Structures are given as structure tokens and as C-alpha cells.
Short mmCIF file of C-alpha atoms in Angstrom, two decimals:
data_model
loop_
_atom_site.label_atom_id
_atom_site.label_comp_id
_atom_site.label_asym_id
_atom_site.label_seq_id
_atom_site.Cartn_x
_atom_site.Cartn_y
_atom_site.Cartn_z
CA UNK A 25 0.00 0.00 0.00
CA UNK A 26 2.97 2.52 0.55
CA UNK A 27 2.43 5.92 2.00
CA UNK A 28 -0.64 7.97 0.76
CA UNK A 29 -0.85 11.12 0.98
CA UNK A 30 2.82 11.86 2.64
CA UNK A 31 4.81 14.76 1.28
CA UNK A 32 8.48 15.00 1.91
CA UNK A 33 10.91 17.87 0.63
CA UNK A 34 13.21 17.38 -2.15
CA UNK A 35 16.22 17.87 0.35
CA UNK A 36 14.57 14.97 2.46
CA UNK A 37 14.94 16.87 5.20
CA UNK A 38 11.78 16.11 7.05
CA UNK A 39 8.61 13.91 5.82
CA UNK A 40 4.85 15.01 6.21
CA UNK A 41 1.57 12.71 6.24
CA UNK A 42 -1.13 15.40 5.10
CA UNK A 43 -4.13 15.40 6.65
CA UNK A 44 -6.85 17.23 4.82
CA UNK A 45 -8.50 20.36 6.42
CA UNK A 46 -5.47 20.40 8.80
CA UNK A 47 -3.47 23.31 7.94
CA UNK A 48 -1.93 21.26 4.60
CA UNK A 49 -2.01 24.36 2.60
CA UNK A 50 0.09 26.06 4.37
CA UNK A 51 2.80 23.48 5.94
CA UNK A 52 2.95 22.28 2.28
CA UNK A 53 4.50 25.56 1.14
CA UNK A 54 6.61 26.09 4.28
CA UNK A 55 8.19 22.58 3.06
CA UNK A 56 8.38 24.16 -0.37
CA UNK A 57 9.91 27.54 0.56
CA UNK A 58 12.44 25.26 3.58
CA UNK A 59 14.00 23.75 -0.18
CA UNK A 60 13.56 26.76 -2.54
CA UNK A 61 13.61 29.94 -1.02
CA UNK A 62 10.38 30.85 -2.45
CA UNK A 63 6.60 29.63 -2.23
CA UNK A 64 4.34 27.89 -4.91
CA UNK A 65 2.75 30.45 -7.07
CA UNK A 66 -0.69 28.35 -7.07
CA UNK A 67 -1.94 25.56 -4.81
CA UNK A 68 0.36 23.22 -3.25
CA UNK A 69 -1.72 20.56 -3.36
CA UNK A 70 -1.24 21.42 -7.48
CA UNK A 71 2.55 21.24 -7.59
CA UNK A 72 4.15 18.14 -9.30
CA UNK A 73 7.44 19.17 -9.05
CA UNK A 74 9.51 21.01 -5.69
CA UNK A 75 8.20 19.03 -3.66
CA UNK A 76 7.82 14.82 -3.28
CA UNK A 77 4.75 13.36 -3.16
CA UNK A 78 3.29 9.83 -2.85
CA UNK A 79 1.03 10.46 -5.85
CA UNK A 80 3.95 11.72 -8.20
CA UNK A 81 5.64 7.98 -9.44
CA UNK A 82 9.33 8.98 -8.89
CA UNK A 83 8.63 9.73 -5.33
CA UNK A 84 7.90 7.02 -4.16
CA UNK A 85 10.69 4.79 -3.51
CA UNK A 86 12.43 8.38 -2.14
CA UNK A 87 9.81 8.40 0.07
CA UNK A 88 9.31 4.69 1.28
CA UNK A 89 12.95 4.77 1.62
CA UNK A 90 13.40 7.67 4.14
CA UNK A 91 10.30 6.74 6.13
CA UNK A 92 11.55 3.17 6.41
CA UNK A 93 15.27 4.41 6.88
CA UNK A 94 12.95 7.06 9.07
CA UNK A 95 16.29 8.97 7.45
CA UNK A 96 14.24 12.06 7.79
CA UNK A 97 11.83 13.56 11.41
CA UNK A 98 8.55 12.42 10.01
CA UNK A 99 5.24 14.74 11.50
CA UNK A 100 1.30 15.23 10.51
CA UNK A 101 -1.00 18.10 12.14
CA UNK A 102 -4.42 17.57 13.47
CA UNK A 103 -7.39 19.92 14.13
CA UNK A 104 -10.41 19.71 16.78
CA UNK A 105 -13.04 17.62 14.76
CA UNK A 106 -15.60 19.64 15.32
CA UNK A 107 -14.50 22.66 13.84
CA UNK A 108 -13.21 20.07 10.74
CA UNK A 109 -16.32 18.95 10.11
CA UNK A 110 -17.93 22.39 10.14
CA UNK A 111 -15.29 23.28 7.72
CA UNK A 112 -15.64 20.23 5.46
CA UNK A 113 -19.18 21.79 5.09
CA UNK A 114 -18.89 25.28 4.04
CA UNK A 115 -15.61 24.58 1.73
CA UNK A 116 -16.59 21.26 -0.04
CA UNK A 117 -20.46 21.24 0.37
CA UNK A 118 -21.70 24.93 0.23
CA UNK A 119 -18.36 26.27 -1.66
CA UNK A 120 -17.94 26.28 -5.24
CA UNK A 121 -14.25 25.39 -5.83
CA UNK A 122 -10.88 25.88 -7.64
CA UNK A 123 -12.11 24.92 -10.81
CA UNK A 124 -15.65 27.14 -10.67
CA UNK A 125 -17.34 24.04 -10.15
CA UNK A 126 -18.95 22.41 -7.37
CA UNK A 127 -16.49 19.55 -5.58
CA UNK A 128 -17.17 16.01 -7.09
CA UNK A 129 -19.81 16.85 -9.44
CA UNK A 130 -23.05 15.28 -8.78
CA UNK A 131 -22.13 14.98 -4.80
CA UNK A 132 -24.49 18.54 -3.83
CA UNK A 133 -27.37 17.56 -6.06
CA UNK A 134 -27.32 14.30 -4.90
CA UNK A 135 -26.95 15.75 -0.56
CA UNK A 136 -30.11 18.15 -1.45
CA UNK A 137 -32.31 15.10 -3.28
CA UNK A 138 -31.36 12.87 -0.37
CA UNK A 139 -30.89 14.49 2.69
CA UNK A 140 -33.16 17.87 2.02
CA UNK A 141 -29.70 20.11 2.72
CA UNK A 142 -29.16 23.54 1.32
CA UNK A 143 -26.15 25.37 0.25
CA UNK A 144 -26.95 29.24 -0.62
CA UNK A 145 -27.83 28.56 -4.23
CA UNK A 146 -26.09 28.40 -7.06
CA UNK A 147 -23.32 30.00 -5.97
CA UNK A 148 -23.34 29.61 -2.17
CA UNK A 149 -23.95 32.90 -1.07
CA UNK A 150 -27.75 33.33 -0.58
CA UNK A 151 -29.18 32.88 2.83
CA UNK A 152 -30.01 29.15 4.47
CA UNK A 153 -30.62 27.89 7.63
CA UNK A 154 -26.77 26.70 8.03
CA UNK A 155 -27.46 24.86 11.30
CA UNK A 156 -30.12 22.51 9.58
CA UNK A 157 -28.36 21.88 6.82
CA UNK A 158 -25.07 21.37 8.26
CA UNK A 159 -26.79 18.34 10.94
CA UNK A 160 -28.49 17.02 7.93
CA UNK A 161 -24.87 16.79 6.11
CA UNK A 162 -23.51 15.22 9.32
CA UNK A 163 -26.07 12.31 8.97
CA UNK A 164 -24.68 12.00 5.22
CA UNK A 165 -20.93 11.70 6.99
CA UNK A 166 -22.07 9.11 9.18
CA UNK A 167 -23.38 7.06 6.59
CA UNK A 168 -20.15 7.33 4.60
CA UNK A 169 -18.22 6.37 7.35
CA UNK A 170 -20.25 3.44 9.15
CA UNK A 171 -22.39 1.87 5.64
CA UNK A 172 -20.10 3.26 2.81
CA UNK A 173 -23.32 4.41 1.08
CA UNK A 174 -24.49 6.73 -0.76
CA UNK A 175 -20.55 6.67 -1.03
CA UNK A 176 -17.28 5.77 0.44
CA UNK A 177 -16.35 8.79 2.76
CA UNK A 178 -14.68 11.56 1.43
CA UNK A 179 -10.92 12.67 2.72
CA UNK A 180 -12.10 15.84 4.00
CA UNK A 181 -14.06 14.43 6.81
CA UNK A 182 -13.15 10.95 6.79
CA UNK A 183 -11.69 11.13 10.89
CA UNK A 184 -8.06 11.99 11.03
CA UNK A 185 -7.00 8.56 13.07
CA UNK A 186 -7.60 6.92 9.89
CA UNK A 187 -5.49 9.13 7.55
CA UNK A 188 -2.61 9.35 10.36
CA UNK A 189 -2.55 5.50 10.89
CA UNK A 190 -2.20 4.26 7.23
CA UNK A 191 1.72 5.87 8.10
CA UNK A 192 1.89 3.61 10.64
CA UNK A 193 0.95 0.51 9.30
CA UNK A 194 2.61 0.57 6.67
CA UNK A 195 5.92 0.92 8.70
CA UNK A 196 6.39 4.57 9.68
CA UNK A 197 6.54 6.01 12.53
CA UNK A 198 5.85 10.14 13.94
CA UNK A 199 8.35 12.15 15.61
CA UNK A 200 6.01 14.60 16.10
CA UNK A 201 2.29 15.36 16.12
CA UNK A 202 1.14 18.65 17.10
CA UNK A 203 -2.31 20.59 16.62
CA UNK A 204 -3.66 23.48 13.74
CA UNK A 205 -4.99 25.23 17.14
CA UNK A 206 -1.04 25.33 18.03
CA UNK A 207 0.67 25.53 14.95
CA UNK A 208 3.01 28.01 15.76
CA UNK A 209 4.60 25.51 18.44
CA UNK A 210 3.86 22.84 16.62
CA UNK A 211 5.48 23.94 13.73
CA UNK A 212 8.39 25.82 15.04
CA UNK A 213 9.67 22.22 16.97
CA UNK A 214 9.25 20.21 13.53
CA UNK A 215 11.58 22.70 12.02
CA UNK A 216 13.99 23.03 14.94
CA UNK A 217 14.83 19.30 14.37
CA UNK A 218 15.94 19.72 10.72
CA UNK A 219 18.20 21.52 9.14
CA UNK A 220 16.51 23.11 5.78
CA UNK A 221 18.33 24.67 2.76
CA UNK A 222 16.64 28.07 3.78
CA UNK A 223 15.65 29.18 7.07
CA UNK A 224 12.20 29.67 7.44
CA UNK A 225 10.72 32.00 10.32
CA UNK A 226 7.53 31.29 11.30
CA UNK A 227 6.29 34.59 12.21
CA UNK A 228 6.79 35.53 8.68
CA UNK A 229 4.79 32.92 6.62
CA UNK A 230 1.65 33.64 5.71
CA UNK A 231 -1.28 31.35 6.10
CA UNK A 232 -2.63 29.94 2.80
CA UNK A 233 -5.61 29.11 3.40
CA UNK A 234 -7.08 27.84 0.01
CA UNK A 235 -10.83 27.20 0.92
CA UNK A 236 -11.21 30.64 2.57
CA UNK A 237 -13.73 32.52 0.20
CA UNK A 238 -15.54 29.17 -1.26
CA UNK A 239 -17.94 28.92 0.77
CA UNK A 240 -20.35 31.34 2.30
CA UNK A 241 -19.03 32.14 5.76
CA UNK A 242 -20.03 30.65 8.78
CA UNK A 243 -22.90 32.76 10.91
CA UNK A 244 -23.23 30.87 13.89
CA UNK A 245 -20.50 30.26 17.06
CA UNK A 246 -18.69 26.41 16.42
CA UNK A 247 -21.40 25.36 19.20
CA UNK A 248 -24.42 26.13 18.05
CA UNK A 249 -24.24 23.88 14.70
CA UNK A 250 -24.50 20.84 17.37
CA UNK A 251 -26.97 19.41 19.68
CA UNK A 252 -27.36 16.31 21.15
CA UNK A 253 -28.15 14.10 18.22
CA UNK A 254 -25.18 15.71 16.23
CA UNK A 255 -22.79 15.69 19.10
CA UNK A 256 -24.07 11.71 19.19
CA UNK A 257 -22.76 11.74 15.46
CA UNK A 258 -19.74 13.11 15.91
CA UNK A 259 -18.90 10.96 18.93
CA UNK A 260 -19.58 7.77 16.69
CA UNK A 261 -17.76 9.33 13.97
CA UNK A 262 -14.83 10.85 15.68
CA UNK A 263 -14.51 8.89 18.71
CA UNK A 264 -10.99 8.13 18.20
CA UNK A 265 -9.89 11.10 17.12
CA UNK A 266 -11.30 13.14 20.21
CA UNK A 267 -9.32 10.36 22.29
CA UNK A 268 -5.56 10.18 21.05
CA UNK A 269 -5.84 13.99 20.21
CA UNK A 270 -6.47 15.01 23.48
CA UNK A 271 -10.13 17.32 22.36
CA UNK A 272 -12.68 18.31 24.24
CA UNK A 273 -15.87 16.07 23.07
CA UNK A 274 -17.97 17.38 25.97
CA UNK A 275 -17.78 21.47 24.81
CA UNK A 276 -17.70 21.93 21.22
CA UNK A 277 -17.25 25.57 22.01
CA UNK A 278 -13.55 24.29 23.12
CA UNK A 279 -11.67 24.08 20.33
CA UNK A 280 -8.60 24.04 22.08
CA UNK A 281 -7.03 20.73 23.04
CA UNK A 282 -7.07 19.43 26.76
CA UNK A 283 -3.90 17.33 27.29
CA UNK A 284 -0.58 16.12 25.23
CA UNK A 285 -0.77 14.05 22.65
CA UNK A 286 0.94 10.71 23.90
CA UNK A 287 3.25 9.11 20.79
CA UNK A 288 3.53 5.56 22.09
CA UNK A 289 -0.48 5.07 22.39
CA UNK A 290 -0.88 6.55 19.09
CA UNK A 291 1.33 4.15 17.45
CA UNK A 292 0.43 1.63 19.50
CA UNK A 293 -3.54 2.03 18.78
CA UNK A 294 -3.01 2.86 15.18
CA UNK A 295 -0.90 0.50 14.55
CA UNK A 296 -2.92 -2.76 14.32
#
């Protein structure tokens, strides 16, 4: 199976398991300035050169060699789930995207014949009731995720444990983990472990957020989008990622994590 979706930089100076709607944008082109001096004019996620990724052929046995080797610090970044959800929703559901079209074609149609959802019209930004529509999308996730139908779960909001512990299985192991709600920290002690053809300081990268300005923009605090019956959703979803992750399940108003991520039990639970 190899390593999906784990970038490393050309100088293979540090490797990175991506986890969608965690901050990917912009810790891609930190890795992409760290080797060129320079960002990405564009997307990371469109480069196919600057950078090594599972998904370009020639990577790969560069890549499955330094994670095996573990030649190179190897890190992934995770975010409070429900705030990922949430913005799963307004980027991929209610957002039209890169290419002026709506993400995966058929997928909104098919959420508003289905599951009675709305997503601001054509182009997302009339008025909807967000909070009904975004519990109604969360019943769509949870049928993705537990019955695979009316499709396999999507990346963006399939739960992080299971992008994180494909690394592990496959025979690769984290130096670090640290959280979007942190990155600063987080960030800063990945790169104080390697040594990068340019130095990068933090304080002046800017965050590339590529979904900001699909969508229509959120009207509600994080908390009110849930109440018990989607909290029970999100607990059956996310279970596992609220656990090794250290987040608050109990206050989704809490985005902020409420203990250290321990390495050893994430390997060790992730790793079966």
C-alpha cells in the first residue's frame, strides 16, 4: 500500500503525512519555501514538481525509503473535529471550488435530493438555515463512514486517526504530532529538528488558506451547529480522534485541546 498522501521535501529533510483540512495548505509551502527559497505560485496541493509526493511515481521509492530508513523527522498536524467537520461543510459542500465548479460533481445535487440540505444557491452565497443543513450533512458523513453508502467517505471528513494511521501501518513512525490550534509551536519544533536549505521563520509565513472565500461564511458560534443528536454523530464518527488527540468532546465551544498528545499510544492504537 505505501504511503498515501505523505509529502516529503526534495532535500529529504523532514517527511509530512497530510491530513486534509489540517493546515496542509500552508505546511505544504513552508516545506516548499524550507527547499527553494520561495513559495508555490498556485496551490500546493497542485505542484508536481519542488516538492515529493506519494502520488507523483518517482517519489515514491524516495519516500518509502526515508520513512523506512525514518532517514528524515517524520510529523502530521491535526485539528479539533468539530471545527473540521464544520469546515468540510462550508468549503466542499456549500463552496464552489478551484475549478468554478462544485467539488465532485453530482455529490451537492445528490446531498439536497437525499438528505433535504441547502447550500446558498447556485453560488453559495444566498441565505439558508446553516445549522439545519449542516446536521443534515452530518447524517450524510455518518453514513459514509459506518455503511459506505451513498458513497465511500470523502478525505475531507473521513476522521483523522484513519489518515494518520495508514503511516503507521505501513511501517512509519511520527516524531512529532502537534495541533492546527497550536501551529506556531507545533510547527516551530518540527523545524527546529531539521536543518533546511533556507531558514524559514515562522512569524513571517503567511497562512494559505485555500478554501477561505468558497464557501459562504459561517454565521453561527462552532457550538451552536450541534446538539445532542449531532454531538451523538460526531462521537460515533470521531470517537478516536477526540481520544488520542487530546479534544474536548464534551464542549464543542472548546476548540482548544485538553492534554498532550501521547506518541507511544498513538502508534500503538493505530498501529494494528
Amino acid at each position: 500500500m505505501g504511503f498515501p498522501g505523505t509529502w516529503m521535501t526534495t532535500s529529504e529533510s523532514v517527511v509530512y503525512r497530510v491530513v486534509p483540512k489540517c493546515a496542509c495548505s500552508t505546511i505544504g509551502q513552508i516545506l516548499y519555501y524550507s527547499d527553494h527559497g520561495r513559495f508555490f505560485d498556485g496551490d500546493i496541493h497542485d505542484a508536481t514538481s519542488g516538492l515529493h509526493k506519494w502520488a507523483i511515481d518517482e517519489s515514491q521509492p524516495l519516500i518509502t525509503r526515508a520513512v523506512q530508513n525514518h532517514s528524515a523527522p517524520a510529523f502530521t498536524c491535526v485539528r479539533n473535529p468539530y471545527t473540521r467537520v464544520l469546515s468540510s461543510f462550508f468549503d466542499k459542500i456549500c463552496g464552489i471550488q478551484r475549478n468554478g465548479k462544485r467539488y465532485r460533481g453530482n455529490l451537492v445535487p445528490l446531498l439536497i435530493q437525499k438528505y433535504g440540505i441547502e447550500v446558498g444557491g447556485d453560488d453559495g452565497q444566498d441565505d439558508f438555515d446553516q445549522i439545519r443543513s449542516f446536521r443534515r450533512f452530518l447524517l450524510f458523513v455518518r453514513d459514509t463512514i459506518r455503511w459506505r453508502k451513498p458513497m465511500d467517505p470523502d478525505i475531507h471528513w473521513s476522521a483523522m486517526s484513519g489518515h494518520v494511521s495508514t503511516f503507521i501501518v505501513n511501517g512509519g513512525r511520527y516524531d512529532s504530532i502537534f495541533w492546527t490550534e497550536r501551529f506556531n509551536d507545533g510547527m516551530q519544533d518540527v523545524l527546529n529538528r531539521i536543518e533546511t536549505p533556507h531558514p524559514v521563520v515562522l512569524s513571517d509565513i503567511p497562512r494559505f488558506n485555500e478554501s477561505e472565500g468558497h464557501g459562504p461564511k459561517r454565521a453561527h458560534p462552532v457550538e451552536d451547529y450541534f446538539d445532542d443528536l449531532s454531538m451523538h454523530l460526531v462521537r460515533e464518527i470521531y470517537k478516536r480522534d477526540f481520544e488520542l488527540f487530546r479534544y474536548d468532546f464534551d464542549n464543542p465551544a472548546n476548540k482548544m485541546p485538553i492534554g498532550e498528545i501521547d506518541l507511544d499510544e498513538v502508534h500503538a492504537k493505530l498501529g494494528d
